[in-house]
Short mmCIF file of C-alpha atoms in Angstrom, two decimals:
data_model
loop_
_atom_site.label_atom_id
_atom_site.label_comp_id
_atom_site.label_asym_id
_atom_site.label_seq_id
_atom_site.Cartn_x
_atom_site.Cartn_y
_atom_site.Cartn_z
CA MET A 1 -0.14 -0.11 0.18
CA ALA A 2 1.45 3.41 -0.99
CA LYS A 3 1.35 6.07 1.66
CA ASN A 4 -2.13 7.96 1.71
CA GLU A 5 -3.68 5.67 -0.29
CA ILE A 6 -7.20 4.10 0.63
CA ASN A 7 -8.83 0.70 -0.53
CA LEU A 8 -11.90 1.31 -2.30
CA GLN A 9 -14.44 -1.34 -2.82
CA ILE A 10 -17.73 -1.60 -4.85
CA ILE A 11 -19.75 -4.27 -4.05
CA THR A 12 -23.01 -5.21 -5.68
CA PRO A 13 -25.53 -8.19 -4.85
CA THR A 14 -23.92 -9.82 -7.85
CA ARG A 15 -20.51 -9.28 -7.99
CA LYS A 16 -17.50 -7.13 -6.62
CA VAL A 17 -17.38 -4.24 -9.18
CA PHE A 18 -13.95 -2.71 -7.73
CA ASP A 19 -11.29 -3.30 -5.19
CA GLU A 20 -8.14 -1.42 -5.54
CA MET A 21 -6.28 1.36 -3.92
CA VAL A 22 -6.70 4.92 -4.80
CA GLU A 23 -5.57 8.22 -3.81
CA MET A 24 -9.02 10.02 -3.14
CA VAL A 25 -13.22 9.22 -3.55
CA VAL A 26 -15.85 11.63 -4.18
CA LEU A 27 -19.07 10.08 -2.98
CA LYS A 28 -22.74 11.44 -3.93
CA THR A 29 -24.55 10.93 -0.66
CA VAL A 30 -28.39 11.95 -0.24
CA GLU A 31 -26.73 14.92 1.59
CA GLY A 32 -24.65 16.15 -0.91
CA GLU A 33 -20.97 15.00 -2.13
CA VAL A 34 -18.19 14.03 0.24
CA GLY A 35 -14.68 13.72 -0.42
CA VAL A 36 -12.71 10.87 1.06
CA LEU A 37 -8.80 11.02 1.56
CA TYR A 38 -6.57 8.56 3.77
CA ASP A 39 -7.15 9.09 7.53
CA HIS A 40 -10.81 9.92 6.88
CA GLU A 41 -12.77 10.04 10.32
CA PRO A 42 -14.99 6.78 10.42
CA VAL A 43 -18.49 7.23 9.30
CA VAL A 44 -21.41 5.46 7.43
CA VAL A 45 -23.25 7.31 4.83
CA MET A 46 -26.47 6.57 2.56
CA LEU A 47 -25.78 7.06 -1.27
CA ASN A 48 -27.94 8.77 -3.62
CA TYR A 49 -28.36 7.41 -7.20
CA GLY A 50 -25.48 8.90 -9.05
CA ILE A 51 -21.63 8.99 -10.23
CA ILE A 52 -18.76 8.43 -7.91
CA ARG A 53 -15.65 9.85 -8.95
CA TYR A 54 -12.00 8.67 -7.74
CA LYS A 55 -8.34 8.82 -8.41
CA LYS A 56 -6.06 6.25 -9.25
CA ASN A 57 -2.51 7.06 -10.32
CA ASN A 58 -3.24 10.56 -10.60
CA GLU A 59 -5.89 9.65 -13.21
CA LYS A 60 -9.45 10.46 -12.74
CA LYS A 61 -12.28 7.73 -12.97
CA GLN A 62 -16.07 7.26 -12.52
CA ALA A 63 -18.35 4.91 -11.28
CA THR A 64 -21.74 4.64 -10.96
CA THR A 65 -23.68 3.55 -7.88
CA MET A 66 -27.54 2.99 -7.55
CA GLY A 67 -28.36 3.77 -3.75
CA GLY A 68 -26.90 1.74 -1.14
CA PHE A 69 -24.33 2.70 1.82
CA ALA A 70 -20.56 3.44 2.05
CA GLU A 71 -18.44 2.60 5.49
CA ILE A 72 -15.47 4.86 5.39
CA THR A 73 -12.71 3.96 7.56
CA LYS A 74 -9.04 5.57 7.70
CA ASP A 75 -8.05 3.46 5.14
CA LYS A 76 -10.72 2.05 3.54
CA VAL A 77 -14.34 2.99 1.48
CA ILE A 78 -16.75 -0.03 1.53
CA ILE A 79 -19.68 0.96 -1.09
CA LEU A 80 -22.69 -1.30 -1.05
CA THR A 81 -24.69 -0.76 -3.68
CA ASP A 82 -27.85 -2.21 -5.82
CA ALA A 83 -25.83 -1.53 -9.19
CA SER A 84 -22.53 -0.14 -10.49
CA GLU A 85 -20.82 0.00 -13.65
CA LEU A 86 -17.08 1.40 -14.15
CA GLU A 87 -16.21 3.70 -17.03
CA GLY A 88 -16.43 1.55 -20.19
CA GLU A 89 -18.87 -0.96 -18.32
CA VAL A 90 -22.09 1.07 -19.68
CA ASP A 91 -24.07 -0.18 -22.66
CA VAL A 92 -25.01 2.72 -24.16
CA GLU A 93 -27.59 1.96 -26.33
CA ARG A 94 -29.30 -0.35 -23.79
CA ALA A 95 -29.12 2.44 -21.39
CA LYS A 96 -30.87 4.71 -24.31
CA LYS A 97 -33.85 2.16 -24.49
CA ALA A 98 -34.25 2.10 -21.19
CA LYS A 99 -34.70 5.94 -21.06
CA GLU A 100 -37.17 5.65 -23.65
CA ARG A 101 -39.01 3.02 -21.73
CA ALA A 102 -39.24 4.71 -18.68
CA GLU A 103 -40.21 7.85 -20.29
CA GLY A 104 -43.39 6.39 -21.69
CA TYR A 105 -44.37 4.81 -18.51
CA LYS A 106 -44.31 8.14 -16.75
CA ASN A 107 -47.12 9.03 -18.85
CA LYS A 108 -49.38 5.68 -18.13
CA PRO A 109 -51.78 5.79 -15.37
CA ASP A 110 -51.80 1.97 -15.06
CA MET A 111 -47.85 2.21 -14.39
CA ASP A 112 -46.01 2.21 -11.26
CA GLN A 113 -44.86 5.84 -11.26
CA LYS A 114 -42.29 5.61 -8.83
CA ARG A 115 -40.74 2.48 -10.49
CA ALA A 116 -40.76 4.43 -13.83
CA GLU A 117 -39.21 7.29 -12.27
CA LEU A 118 -36.52 5.30 -10.50
CA ALA A 119 -35.65 3.66 -13.84
CA LEU A 120 -35.52 7.11 -15.69
CA GLN A 121 -32.91 7.87 -13.12
CA LYS A 122 -30.68 5.19 -13.55
CA SER A 123 -30.60 5.26 -17.47
CA LEU A 124 -29.89 9.03 -16.98
CA ILE A 125 -27.09 8.31 -14.78
CA ARG A 126 -25.51 5.67 -16.82
CA LEU A 127 -26.01 8.17 -19.92
CA LYS A 128 -24.14 10.59 -18.18
CA MET A 129 -21.17 8.91 -17.28
CA ASN A 130 -20.47 8.28 -20.83
CA ASN A 131 -21.00 12.13 -21.85
#
């Protein structure tokens, strides 16, 4: 472990998306963004749907998180989320189709509006990461 690096783990119910040493992490929480560097005060935060940013080897990178929690300790950030993709993993065509479907569902009174809104939010986050 290099000095002043932290271990970032992103875990979903189906896979471990990421488990590497990084220089910093910026999380999108329900209360706003939280920056994390080595020797951070221990805390657990609730994550919002969004894009987290991290720096590895002086290179800025991103990953999506679809809600969940992050446990932050002095030298580790563990993210537990429903779904996550790293840069380059997002299927843009699939995300565009999901966005179109969700937008169509939002205007139908017999559809679950909350579910349609969440589906739309997820697709928009995936598309935003690829812009």
